[in-house]
Structures are given as C-alpha cells and as structure tokens.
Tab-separated table of C-alpha atoms and ligand atoms in Angstrom:
chain	number	residue	atom	x	y	z
A	1113	UNK	CA	19.433	1.646	8.608
A	1114	UNK	CA	21.995	3.392	6.088
A	1115	UNK	CA	18.841	6.186	4.830
A	1116	UNK	CA	20.995	7.001	1.121
A	1117	UNK	CA	18.500	6.041	-1.278
A	1118	UNK	CA	19.861	5.431	-4.185
A	1119	UNK	CA	18.447	6.860	-7.885
A	1120	UNK	CA	17.711	4.282	-10.874
A	1121	UNK	CA	16.766	6.933	-13.759
A	1122	UNK	CA	15.074	4.666	-16.400
A	1123	UNK	CA	13.996	7.323	-18.823
A	1124	UNK	CA	16.200	6.127	-21.570
A	1125	UNK	CA	14.569	3.190	-21.376
A	1126	UNK	CA	11.170	2.396	-19.912
A	1127	UNK	CA	10.295	5.520	-20.842
A	1128	UNK	CA	11.464	5.718	-23.937
A	1129	UNK	CA	9.494	2.550	-24.224
A	1130	UNK	CA	6.574	4.366	-23.927
A	1131	UNK	CA	4.170	6.356	-27.286
A	1132	UNK	CA	5.727	9.336	-28.688
A	1133	UNK	CA	9.409	8.940	-26.690
A	1134	UNK	CA	11.433	6.943	-28.624
A	1135	UNK	CA	14.691	8.725	-28.785
A	1136	UNK	CA	17.989	8.485	-31.016
A	1137	UNK	CA	21.301	7.393	-30.181
A	1138	UNK	CA	22.632	11.359	-29.916
A	1139	UNK	CA	19.203	12.462	-28.426
A	1140	UNK	CA	20.342	10.368	-24.954
A	1141	UNK	CA	23.247	11.019	-25.224
A	1142	UNK	CA	22.194	14.806	-24.436
A	1143	UNK	CA	19.416	13.685	-22.040
A	1144	UNK	CA	22.494	11.193	-20.094
A	1145	UNK	CA	24.531	14.425	-20.281
A	1146	UNK	CA	21.312	16.339	-18.038
A	1147	UNK	CA	20.680	13.470	-15.755
A	1148	UNK	CA	24.628	13.107	-15.233
A	1149	UNK	CA	24.361	17.171	-13.691
A	1150	UNK	CA	21.115	15.851	-12.001
A	1151	UNK	CA	23.214	13.495	-9.906
A	1152	UNK	CA	21.226	9.974	-10.734
A	1153	UNK	CA	23.447	7.154	-9.652
A	1154	UNK	CA	21.910	4.954	-12.186
A	1155	UNK	CA	20.954	5.596	-15.943
A	1156	UNK	CA	19.114	2.497	-17.529
A	1157	UNK	CA	20.242	3.419	-21.054
A	1158	UNK	CA	18.638	1.095	-22.980
A	1159	UNK	CA	17.657	-2.930	-23.818
A	1160	UNK	CA	20.466	-3.595	-26.352
A	1161	UNK	CA	18.764	-7.246	-27.670
A	1162	UNK	CA	15.959	-5.048	-28.426
A	1163	UNK	CA	17.495	-3.249	-31.305
A	1164	UNK	CA	20.579	-1.673	-33.249
A	1165	UNK	CA	19.876	1.774	-31.833
A	1166	UNK	CA	19.610	0.515	-28.357
A	1167	UNK	CA	23.011	-1.271	-28.023
A	1168	UNK	CA	24.055	1.550	-29.792
A	1169	UNK	CA	23.180	3.510	-27.121
A	1170	UNK	CA	24.120	1.486	-24.326
A	1171	UNK	CA	27.869	1.452	-25.330
A	1172	UNK	CA	27.904	5.443	-26.597
A	1173	UNK	CA	25.703	6.389	-23.061
A	1174	UNK	CA	28.338	4.476	-21.336
A	1175	UNK	CA	31.521	5.460	-23.247
A	1176	UNK	CA	30.732	8.851	-22.937
A	1177	UNK	CA	29.863	8.915	-18.956
A	1178	UNK	CA	32.255	6.400	-17.621
A	1179	UNK	CA	32.038	7.756	-13.651
A	1180	UNK	CA	28.206	6.599	-13.792
A	1181	UNK	CA	26.918	3.749	-12.975
A	1182	UNK	CA	25.246	2.688	-16.480
A	1183	UNK	CA	22.984	-0.448	-17.021
A	1184	UNK	CA	22.026	-2.212	-19.467
A	1185	UNK	CA	18.296	-4.188	-19.611
A	1186	UNK	CA	17.838	-8.144	-20.729
A	1187	UNK	CA	15.551	-10.909	-20.248
A	1188	UNK	CA	16.962	-14.053	-18.827
A	1189	UNK	CA	18.405	-15.649	-21.595
A	1190	UNK	CA	21.795	-16.431	-22.822
A	1191	UNK	CA	21.276	-14.629	-26.187
A	1192	UNK	CA	19.736	-11.030	-24.350
A	1193	UNK	CA	22.778	-11.025	-21.665
A	1194	UNK	CA	25.343	-11.565	-23.824
A	1195	UNK	CA	23.864	-8.713	-26.241
A	1196	UNK	CA	24.278	-6.352	-22.544
A	1197	UNK	CA	27.486	-7.129	-21.802
A	1198	UNK	CA	28.287	-6.627	-25.102
A	1199	UNK	CA	27.197	-3.617	-25.094
A	1200	UNK	CA	28.414	-2.636	-22.139
A	1201	UNK	CA	31.544	-3.818	-22.618
A	1202	UNK	CA	33.833	-0.191	-22.014
A	1203	UNK	CA	31.791	0.669	-19.124
A	1204	UNK	CA	33.831	1.637	-16.463
A	1205	UNK	CA	30.809	0.836	-13.576
A	1206	UNK	CA	27.782	-1.364	-15.575
A	1207	UNK	CA	25.156	-2.444	-14.558
A	1208	UNK	CA	23.361	-5.864	-16.218
A	1209	UNK	CA	19.844	-5.917	-15.376
A	1210	UNK	CA	18.205	-8.906	-15.770
A	1211	UNK	CA	13.947	-9.753	-15.464
A	1212	UNK	CA	11.501	-12.777	-15.752
A	1213	UNK	CA	8.264	-12.201	-14.669
A	1214	UNK	CA	7.154	-13.904	-11.339
A	1215	UNK	CA	3.517	-13.854	-11.669
A	1216	UNK	CA	1.031	-16.873	-12.124
A	1217	UNK	CA	-0.333	-14.987	-15.101
A	1218	UNK	CA	2.233	-13.535	-16.672
A	1219	UNK	CA	4.001	-17.607	-16.330
A	1220	UNK	CA	0.324	-18.962	-17.623
A	1221	UNK	CA	-0.490	-17.237	-20.331
A	1222	UNK	CA	2.285	-15.508	-21.479
A	1223	UNK	CA	5.662	-17.468	-20.058
A	1224	UNK	CA	3.815	-20.910	-20.599
A	1225	UNK	CA	7.001	-21.560	-18.095
A	1226	UNK	CA	6.087	-23.485	-14.321
A	1227	UNK	CA	7.761	-21.666	-11.341
A	1228	UNK	CA	10.775	-23.937	-11.519
A	1229	UNK	CA	11.868	-23.346	-14.912
A	1230	UNK	CA	11.353	-19.738	-13.941
A	1231	UNK	CA	13.406	-19.171	-11.318
A	1232	UNK	CA	16.181	-21.485	-13.243
A	1233	UNK	CA	16.179	-19.324	-15.718
A	1234	UNK	CA	16.941	-16.336	-13.591
A	1235	UNK	CA	19.530	-17.806	-11.423
A	1236	UNK	CA	21.291	-18.685	-14.690
A	1237	UNK	CA	20.927	-15.377	-16.220
A	1238	UNK	CA	21.983	-13.501	-12.956
A	1239	UNK	CA	25.531	-16.215	-12.866
A	1240	UNK	CA	26.404	-15.260	-16.994
A	1241	UNK	CA	25.129	-11.875	-15.767
A	1242	UNK	CA	28.214	-11.988	-13.434
A	1243	UNK	CA	30.531	-12.940	-15.971
A	1244	UNK	CA	30.687	-9.599	-17.405
A	1245	UNK	CA	29.593	-6.833	-14.412
A	1246	UNK	CA	30.102	-7.690	-10.814
A	1247	UNK	CA	27.114	-5.215	-10.491
A	1248	UNK	CA	24.243	-7.193	-11.682
A	1249	UNK	CA	20.146	-6.243	-11.044
A	1250	UNK	CA	17.343	-9.376	-11.482
A	1251	UNK	CA	13.803	-8.107	-11.500
A	1252	UNK	CA	10.749	-10.133	-10.881
A	1253	UNK	CA	8.756	-8.248	-13.502
A	1254	UNK	CA	4.668	-8.347	-12.177
A	1255	UNK	CA	6.550	-8.990	-8.250
A	1256	UNK	CA	3.422	-7.050	-6.927
A	1257	UNK	CA	1.005	-9.993	-8.067
A	1258	UNK	CA	3.527	-12.465	-7.139
A	1259	UNK	CA	2.869	-15.330	-4.345
A	1260	UNK	CA	5.270	-13.435	-2.161
A	1261	UNK	CA	5.949	-17.465	-1.029
A	1262	UNK	CA	7.794	-17.903	-4.385
A	1263	UNK	CA	8.357	-14.113	-4.896
A	1264	UNK	CA	11.120	-14.835	-1.828
A	1265	UNK	CA	12.011	-17.861	-2.938
A	1266	UNK	CA	13.708	-16.744	-5.871
A	1267	UNK	CA	14.886	-13.771	-4.544
A	1268	UNK	CA	17.085	-15.628	-2.730
A	1269	UNK	CA	17.916	-17.378	-5.614
A	1270	UNK	CA	19.111	-14.881	-7.335
A	1271	UNK	CA	20.726	-13.180	-4.429
A	1272	UNK	CA	22.889	-16.008	-3.613
A	1273	UNK	CA	23.749	-16.401	-7.100
A	1274	UNK	CA	25.138	-12.965	-7.407
A	1275	UNK	CA	22.498	-10.198	-7.748
A	1276	UNK	CA	23.676	-7.396	-5.475
A	1277	UNK	CA	20.249	-5.656	-6.256
A	1278	UNK	CA	16.818	-6.994	-6.700
A	1279	UNK	CA	14.424	-5.243	-7.844
A	1280	UNK	CA	10.268	-5.837	-7.215
A	1281	UNK	CA	8.535	-4.257	-9.766
A	1282	UNK	CA	4.258	-3.144	-9.462
A	1283	UNK	CA	4.687	-3.910	-13.457
A	1284	UNK	CA	1.098	-2.870	-13.542
A	1285	UNK	CA	0.530	-0.082	-11.022
A	1286	UNK	CA	-1.882	-2.095	-9.516
A	1287	UNK	CA	-0.444	-2.233	-5.612
A	1288	UNK	CA	-1.524	0.033	-3.052
A	1289	UNK	CA	0.599	1.731	-0.639
A	1290	UNK	CA	0.804	-0.339	2.152
A	1291	UNK	CA	-0.038	-3.913	0.679
A	1292	UNK	CA	3.145	-2.951	-1.663
A	1293	UNK	CA	5.152	-2.086	2.191
A	1294	UNK	CA	4.208	-5.410	3.590
A	1295	UNK	CA	5.769	-7.011	0.291
A	1296	UNK	CA	8.798	-5.478	0.465
A	1297	UNK	CA	9.338	-5.387	3.997
A	1298	UNK	CA	9.665	-9.254	3.970
A	1299	UNK	CA	11.875	-8.831	0.988
A	1300	UNK	CA	13.999	-6.084	2.824
A	1301	UNK	CA	14.190	-9.010	6.125
A	1302	UNK	CA	15.052	-11.923	4.260
A	1303	UNK	CA	17.827	-10.599	2.328
A	1304	UNK	CA	19.216	-8.567	5.037
A	1305	UNK	CA	22.056	-6.517	3.941
A	1306	UNK	CA	22.865	-9.176	1.597
A	1307	UNK	CA	21.416	-7.073	-1.239
A	1308	UNK	CA	19.321	-4.312	-2.180
A	1309	UNK	CA	15.467	-3.666	-2.177
A	1310	UNK	CA	14.536	-1.825	-5.355
A	1311	UNK	CA	11.190	-0.418	-6.093
A	1312	UNK	CA	9.831	0.301	-9.893
A	1313	UNK	CA	6.388	1.396	-9.619
A	1314	UNK	CA	4.056	2.618	-12.586
A	1315	UNK	CA	1.277	4.625	-12.407
A	1316	UNK	CA	-2.132	3.009	-13.764
A	1317	UNK	CA	-4.021	4.184	-10.284
A	1318	UNK	CA	-1.496	7.193	-9.885
A	1319	UNK	CA	0.370	5.768	-6.991
A	1320	UNK	CA	3.540	5.333	-8.373
A	1321	UNK	CA	5.162	7.620	-6.069
A	1322	UNK	CA	2.809	7.068	-2.924
A	1323	UNK	CA	3.889	3.307	-3.691
A	1324	UNK	CA	7.765	3.951	-4.363
A	1325	UNK	CA	7.362	6.350	-1.060
A	1326	UNK	CA	6.083	3.503	0.992
A	1327	UNK	CA	8.682	0.905	-0.091
A	1328	UNK	CA	10.894	3.049	1.037
A	1329	UNK	CA	9.583	3.134	4.408
A	1330	UNK	CA	9.795	-0.317	4.568
A	1331	UNK	CA	13.323	-0.526	3.755
A	1332	UNK	CA	13.861	-0.369	-0.464
A	1333	UNK	CA	17.093	1.413	-0.858
A	1334	UNK	CA	16.846	1.963	-4.712
A	1335	UNK	CA	14.016	3.550	-6.219
A	1336	UNK	CA	13.442	3.553	-10.404
A	1337	UNK	CA	11.941	6.322	-11.597
A	1338	UNK	CA	11.689	9.008	-15.024
A	1339	UNK	CA	12.089	12.374	-15.598
A	1340	UNK	CA	8.057	13.432	-15.933
A	1341	UNK	CA	7.548	10.070	-14.913
A	1342	UNK	CA	7.139	9.176	-18.638
A	1343	UNK	CA	6.933	5.580	-19.376
A	1344	UNK	CA	4.747	2.118	-20.085
A	1345	UNK	CA	1.058	3.381	-20.112
A	1346	UNK	CA	0.448	6.103	-17.551
A	1347	UNK	CA	4.182	5.900	-16.870
A	1348	UNK	CA	6.184	5.684	-14.136
A	1349	UNK	CA	7.552	7.007	-10.685
A	1350	UNK	CA	8.032	10.277	-11.557
A	1351	UNK	CA	11.773	11.465	-10.412
A	1352	UNK	CA	10.793	14.934	-9.569
A	1353	UNK	CA	8.027	14.515	-7.374
A	1354	UNK	CA	9.313	11.616	-5.219
A	1355	UNK	CA	12.585	13.240	-4.841
A	1356	UNK	CA	10.838	16.610	-3.793
A	1357	UNK	CA	8.646	14.342	-1.634
A	1358	UNK	CA	11.606	13.607	0.742
A	1359	UNK	CA	13.436	16.312	0.138
A	1360	UNK	CA	10.775	18.563	1.602
A	1361	UNK	CA	9.279	16.558	4.078
A	1362	UNK	CA	12.407	15.367	5.369
A	1363	UNK	CA	10.746	15.724	8.585
A	1364	UNK	CA	8.915	12.858	8.370
A	1365	UNK	CA	10.901	10.695	4.982
A	1366	UNK	CA	14.673	11.032	6.600
A	1367	UNK	CA	16.025	9.819	3.426
A	1368	UNK	CA	18.934	11.151	1.141
A	1369	UNK	CA	20.002	10.765	-2.720
A	1370	UNK	CA	22.206	13.178	-4.337
A	1371	UNK	CA	20.179	14.590	-6.190
A	1372	UNK	CA	20.888	17.915	-7.368
A	1373	UNK	CA	17.560	18.891	-7.262
A	1374	UNK	CA	18.379	22.945	-8.907
A	1375	UNK	CA	18.912	20.862	-12.086
A	1376	UNK	CA	15.897	19.153	-12.016
A	1377	UNK	CA	13.434	21.436	-13.937
A	1378	UNK	CA	16.293	21.827	-16.530
A	1379	UNK	CA	15.632	17.795	-16.904
A	1380	UNK	CA	12.110	17.841	-17.745
A	1381	UNK	CA	12.301	20.868	-20.182
A	1382	UNK	CA	15.051	18.977	-22.437
A	1383	UNK	CA	13.436	16.211	-21.908
A	1384	UNK	CA	9.917	17.786	-23.198
A	1385	UNK	CA	11.949	19.125	-26.191
A	1386	UNK	CA	13.300	15.629	-27.172
A	1387	UNK	CA	10.038	13.655	-27.238
A	1388	UNK	CA	6.294	14.633	-28.448
A	1389	UNK	CA	4.849	15.960	-24.916
A	1390	UNK	CA	5.683	18.085	-22.494
A	1391	UNK	CA	4.176	17.512	-18.656
A	1392	UNK	CA	0.589	18.285	-17.842
A	1393	UNK	CA	0.522	21.709	-16.903
A	1394	UNK	CA	-0.483	20.498	-13.140
A	1395	UNK	CA	2.008	18.609	-13.471
A	1396	UNK	CA	3.837	18.777	-9.963
A	1397	UNK	CA	7.136	20.195	-9.470
A	1398	UNK	CA	7.386	20.845	-13.278
A	1399	UNK	CA	4.142	21.564	-14.510
A	1400	UNK	CA	3.850	25.247	-16.397
A	1401	UNK	CA	1.333	25.692	-13.283
A	1402	UNK	CA	3.260	24.754	-9.989
A	1403	UNK	CA	4.349	27.179	-9.180
A	1404	UNK	CA	1.553	29.627	-10.744
A	1405	UNK	CA	-1.338	30.749	-8.737
A	1406	UNK	CA	-4.352	33.145	-9.632
A	1407	UNK	CA	-7.202	32.937	-6.905
A	1408	UNK	CA	-7.125	36.759	-5.633
A	1409	UNK	CA	-7.087	35.360	-1.654
A	1410	UNK	CA	-3.839	33.021	-2.894
A	1411	UNK	CA	-2.450	35.965	-4.452
A	1412	UNK	CA	-2.515	37.829	-1.459
A	1413	UNK	CA	-1.148	35.956	1.172
A	1414	UNK	CA	1.546	34.728	-1.371
A	1415	UNK	CA	2.764	38.220	-1.696
A	1416	UNK	CA	2.302	39.155	1.745
A	1417	UNK	CA	4.378	35.588	2.332
A	1418	UNK	CA	5.209	33.177	-0.059
A	1419	UNK	CA	5.420	29.610	2.223
A	1420	UNK	CA	1.576	31.278	2.790
A	1421	UNK	CA	0.697	28.816	-0.634
A	1422	UNK	CA	4.175	27.670	-1.365
A	1423	UNK	CA	5.764	24.659	0.165
A	1424	UNK	CA	8.774	24.877	-2.254
A	1425	UNK	CA	10.630	27.353	-3.769
A	1426	UNK	CA	10.688	27.732	-7.112
A	1427	UNK	CA	14.584	28.127	-6.832
A	1428	UNK	CA	15.654	25.509	-5.377
A	1429	UNK	CA	14.098	22.706	-8.224
A	1430	UNK	CA	15.282	25.471	-11.256
A	1431	UNK	CA	12.138	26.989	-11.898
A	1432	UNK	CA	12.671	30.624	-12.388
A	1433	UNK	CA	10.197	32.231	-10.743
A	1434	UNK	CA	6.650	31.931	-9.308
A	1435	UNK	CA	3.586	33.171	-11.517
A	1436	UNK	CA	1.153	35.197	-10.776
A	1437	UNK	CA	-1.460	34.445	-12.810
A	1438	UNK	CA	-3.850	37.349	-13.771
A	1439	UNK	CA	-7.619	36.074	-14.034
A	1440	UNK	CA	-11.022	36.637	-13.199
A	1441	UNK	CA	-10.404	35.085	-9.618
A	1442	UNK	CA	-6.906	37.650	-9.011
A	1443	UNK	CA	-7.587	40.334	-6.014
A	1444	UNK	CA	-6.068	44.602	-6.499
A	1445	UNK	CA	-2.995	43.778	-4.666
A	1446	UNK	CA	-1.692	41.002	-7.371
A	1447	UNK	CA	-2.975	43.582	-10.278
A	1448	UNK	CA	-1.021	46.144	-8.578
A	1449	UNK	CA	1.965	44.045	-8.492
A	1450	UNK	CA	1.840	43.616	-11.630
A	1451	UNK	CA	1.474	47.172	-13.127
A	1452	UNK	CA	3.659	47.572	-10.431
A	1453	UNK	CA	6.338	45.060	-12.681
A	1454	UNK	CA	5.533	46.481	-15.594
A	1455	UNK	CA	6.195	50.220	-14.391
A	1456	UNK	CA	3.518	51.566	-13.544
A	1457	UNK	CA	3.563	52.811	-9.934
A	1458	UNK	CA	-0.317	53.305	-8.898
A	1459	UNK	CA	-2.176	55.365	-6.415
A	1460	UNK	CA	-5.387	53.892	-5.317
A	1461	UNK	CA	-7.422	55.788	-7.418
A	1462	UNK	CA	-6.100	55.039	-10.803
A	1463	UNK	CA	-6.172	51.284	-8.950
A	1464	UNK	CA	-9.834	50.810	-9.064
A	1465	UNK	CA	-9.900	52.414	-12.373
A	1466	UNK	CA	-7.859	49.135	-13.583
A	1467	UNK	CA	-9.456	47.167	-11.344
A	1468	UNK	CA	-12.406	47.499	-12.779
A	1469	UNK	CA	-11.567	47.293	-16.253
A	1470	UNK	CA	-9.815	44.314	-15.541
A	1471	UNK	CA	-12.802	42.599	-14.014
A	1472	UNK	CA	-14.620	43.522	-16.460
A	1473	UNK	CA	-12.044	41.827	-19.894
A	1474	UNK	CA	-10.460	38.565	-17.246
A	1475	UNK	CA	-14.383	37.723	-17.010
A	1476	UNK	CA	-14.422	37.556	-20.924
A	1477	UNK	CA	-10.668	36.188	-21.276
A	1478	UNK	CA	-8.999	32.957	-19.693
A	1479	UNK	CA	-6.310	34.951	-18.234
A	1480	UNK	CA	-5.224	38.659	-18.686
A	1481	UNK	CA	-1.513	38.824	-20.895
A	1482	UNK	CA	0.414	42.102	-19.726
A	1483	UNK	CA	-0.556	43.576	-22.976
A	1484	UNK	CA	-3.955	44.191	-21.855
A	1485	UNK	CA	-2.938	45.427	-18.405
A	1486	UNK	CA	-0.456	48.555	-20.273
A	1487	UNK	CA	-3.672	48.838	-22.789
A	1488	UNK	CA	-5.922	49.052	-19.128
A	1489	UNK	CA	-3.160	51.411	-17.485
A	1490	UNK	CA	-2.854	53.635	-19.714
A	1491	UNK	CA	-6.986	54.177	-20.863
A	1492	UNK	CA	-6.915	54.775	-16.945
A	1493	UNK	CA	-4.664	57.597	-17.035
A	1494	UNK	CA	-6.234	58.948	-19.950
A	1495	UNK	CA	-9.088	59.347	-18.374
A	1496	UNK	CA	-7.797	60.803	-15.346
A	1497	UNK	CA	-5.736	63.290	-17.466
A	1498	UNK	CA	-9.635	64.729	-19.257
A	1499	UNK	CA	-11.362	64.706	-15.542
A	1500	UNK	CA	-8.201	67.106	-14.219
B	2445	LIG	O1	8.113	-2.690	-15.028
B	2445	LIG	C1	8.625	-3.707	-15.299
B	2445	LIG	O2	8.683	-4.521	-14.887
B	2445	LIG	C2	9.635	-3.414	-15.842
B	2445	LIG	C3	10.956	-4.137	-15.377
B	2445	LIG	C4	11.821	-5.219	-16.767
B	2445	LIG	C5	12.024	-3.687	-14.824
B	2445	LIG	O3	9.576	-1.999	-16.266
B	2446	LIG	ZN1	8.416	-0.559	-16.401
C-alpha cells in the first residue's frame, strides 16, 4: 500500500471557526503563504456560503497559490455547492468538500431527515460538485457515531457518484484509537483503491492525534489537521504533533508526508500573532517548554548528551535552541554552563559560592533570570577579591 499520507490543513476553516480565531482575508493570505512553505498538500480556505469574507478568502487564496490544492467547504445542497464552485472558479487545483451528518442522533435532532434522504442529498451534492471540480471530497459528519452499515452504504454511494476522497470525521472527539481504526479499516476495504479514506479528529478527549495515527495504520491516507491544533471546542488534530510523530517514529510509522518540518515553528508563531492565543507552554513540539529543561538531573544528562532527554533536535522543527531553565530544580552543571554562556568562566570555588546564592534565590522565584545570575557572579567575585 502507498505510504504517502496527504496533509489536509484546515487551520483556515475549522481552526478559524473557533472562538478567538477568526481571520480577515489578508490574515488568511499571510497564513496561507506559510502553509505553502510548510508543504501542506491541501489548504481548506473557508466555507464560502457562511460569509462574504469566507467566499473572498477562498477566492483570494486559490488565486494567489495556484500550485496548491485549495478546498472550499459546503453542505450537501445546491446553493452551498454552487457557492463553493464560484469561489473556486479561478483555482487551478480546486477541491470541493461537501458534507452531511450521517449519525442517527444528528439525523433525528438536527437534520430531521431519514437515512435515505441524507444518502440522496450526499449523492446529488457530489454529482453537482463534479460539474465544478474533478477533485471532490465527501465528509460524513459524526461518522464515528454512525451505524457502520449505513456509513459503508453512503461511502460507496458517494464514491460511485464521483467522490475521490471520503472523510470520516470523529466530529465530537468521542472515539478511541482501536475502535476508530476498526471503522477506518472496514471503509478502506470497502472502497479499495477507488478513493482515499481521510480522517478528521477532534480533541475532546485529548485523542485526536492518537485516533488519526491509528486510522493511518488502518489504511487512511489523508489527515485533516490544524496548526497548534486549533479548531472547534478542544480543537483538531495538531499538524505539528502528527507530522513529528510519524517523522520521529519512522521505525513504527513508516509513512511519508510533503511537510518541510523546519517551517513548523514559524507557522505556529505566525498563527499565534494572528489569532488571540498561542499554544499552552507545555504543548508538544511548539510550546515554550517543549525543549526546555529545568530539573538538575535532566540538565546534567542533556549537557552530557542531548539525546538523553530530547527525542527531537529542536532545529528540525525550526525552534532556535533548547532552553535550560534555571530554577530550584537545576544543578551546578547547568549553572556553570549558563555562567559560561554569559561570559563568566568560574572556578570550582567560585561556582560553589554562586550556586549557594542561586539555590537561595531559586527557592523564592519561579525561574532565575540571566541578570540575577550576573549579579550573583559579580557578588561572588567581589567576595573573593575582599578575601584576597
Ligand atoms: O468535524 C467535522 O465533522 C467537520 C466536517 C465539516 C469535516 O469539520
Ligand atoms: Zn471539524
């Protein structure tokens, strides 16, 4: 089986539609440029029927970046599909992405439609979308809570109608890895090589990346994800986490993507500067602490050999350097290194004095700054001069 996994980035659509993340057209264009450098295969630029801004964003992004596949989202009805088609009119590589909910819970309470009605709407939307684009994706919203027999029926029906990708979202982040993998395996077998099975996982239980990986191991070949994991509620599968999981654990996950990992950190920072929040400090790969070491034992090991406590060289993802944070758990080795970085080569005796002052200070403050260390070094030197 082909091991290349398509990275479908939905930062500008699912990400953008979550609280604090809305973006103007110029902001989407700036972000799109970074996504192109990053090497995503598909950028979902908006939901054209939702607003004029989203329509304009899809149009602008697809005009500006003709060499990348640009997707527009639409519900499975005529007006939505036509609007998506119009927004992509100038695209060289348009992708029309239609969706409709398929779980009984959504059919009963939200759509008030029967399974047959949903199936017919899905097929009609794909047929119409194919009049605008060859590359058409269907998403069965809430797929993970859908009766698998019905999911297989609708999956085959949309593939017969011309969908080249069928996305099976874990819309509410409810699934667990082996369960989701089993569902994906069944659908991959059903469509064989007639379409790509895609996954789109939300992080309500913190399992979006794990579920997406399990799905790839079960045969999915497209992952929908976002920078910093932004998206509805708890967010989407984080692009940086899933890509680096496959990169770092090639031994167990022998899949490839087109991502240029060295642009990951810059993409994360750019997004942070555009929306209203950044990743939490302990966020994998791009958080402030992702490559920071404070505990003395860790710092000592790291200074002897980085791989003792780092599984990724920060430069691989474009992070300038690892940080040794000097706090109350730090040891002499890291303090000596920091003094040396600051231009002070200390003897063992001088280091003892500085270390003593440092531990007293570190007990009182959360992290000791460089200027405080310099003060301690100068103080110890002054003491040494008086003693002489
Ligand atoms: O979460 C979801 O189901 C979606 C679809 C529209 C793909 O975002
Ligand atoms: Zn979603």
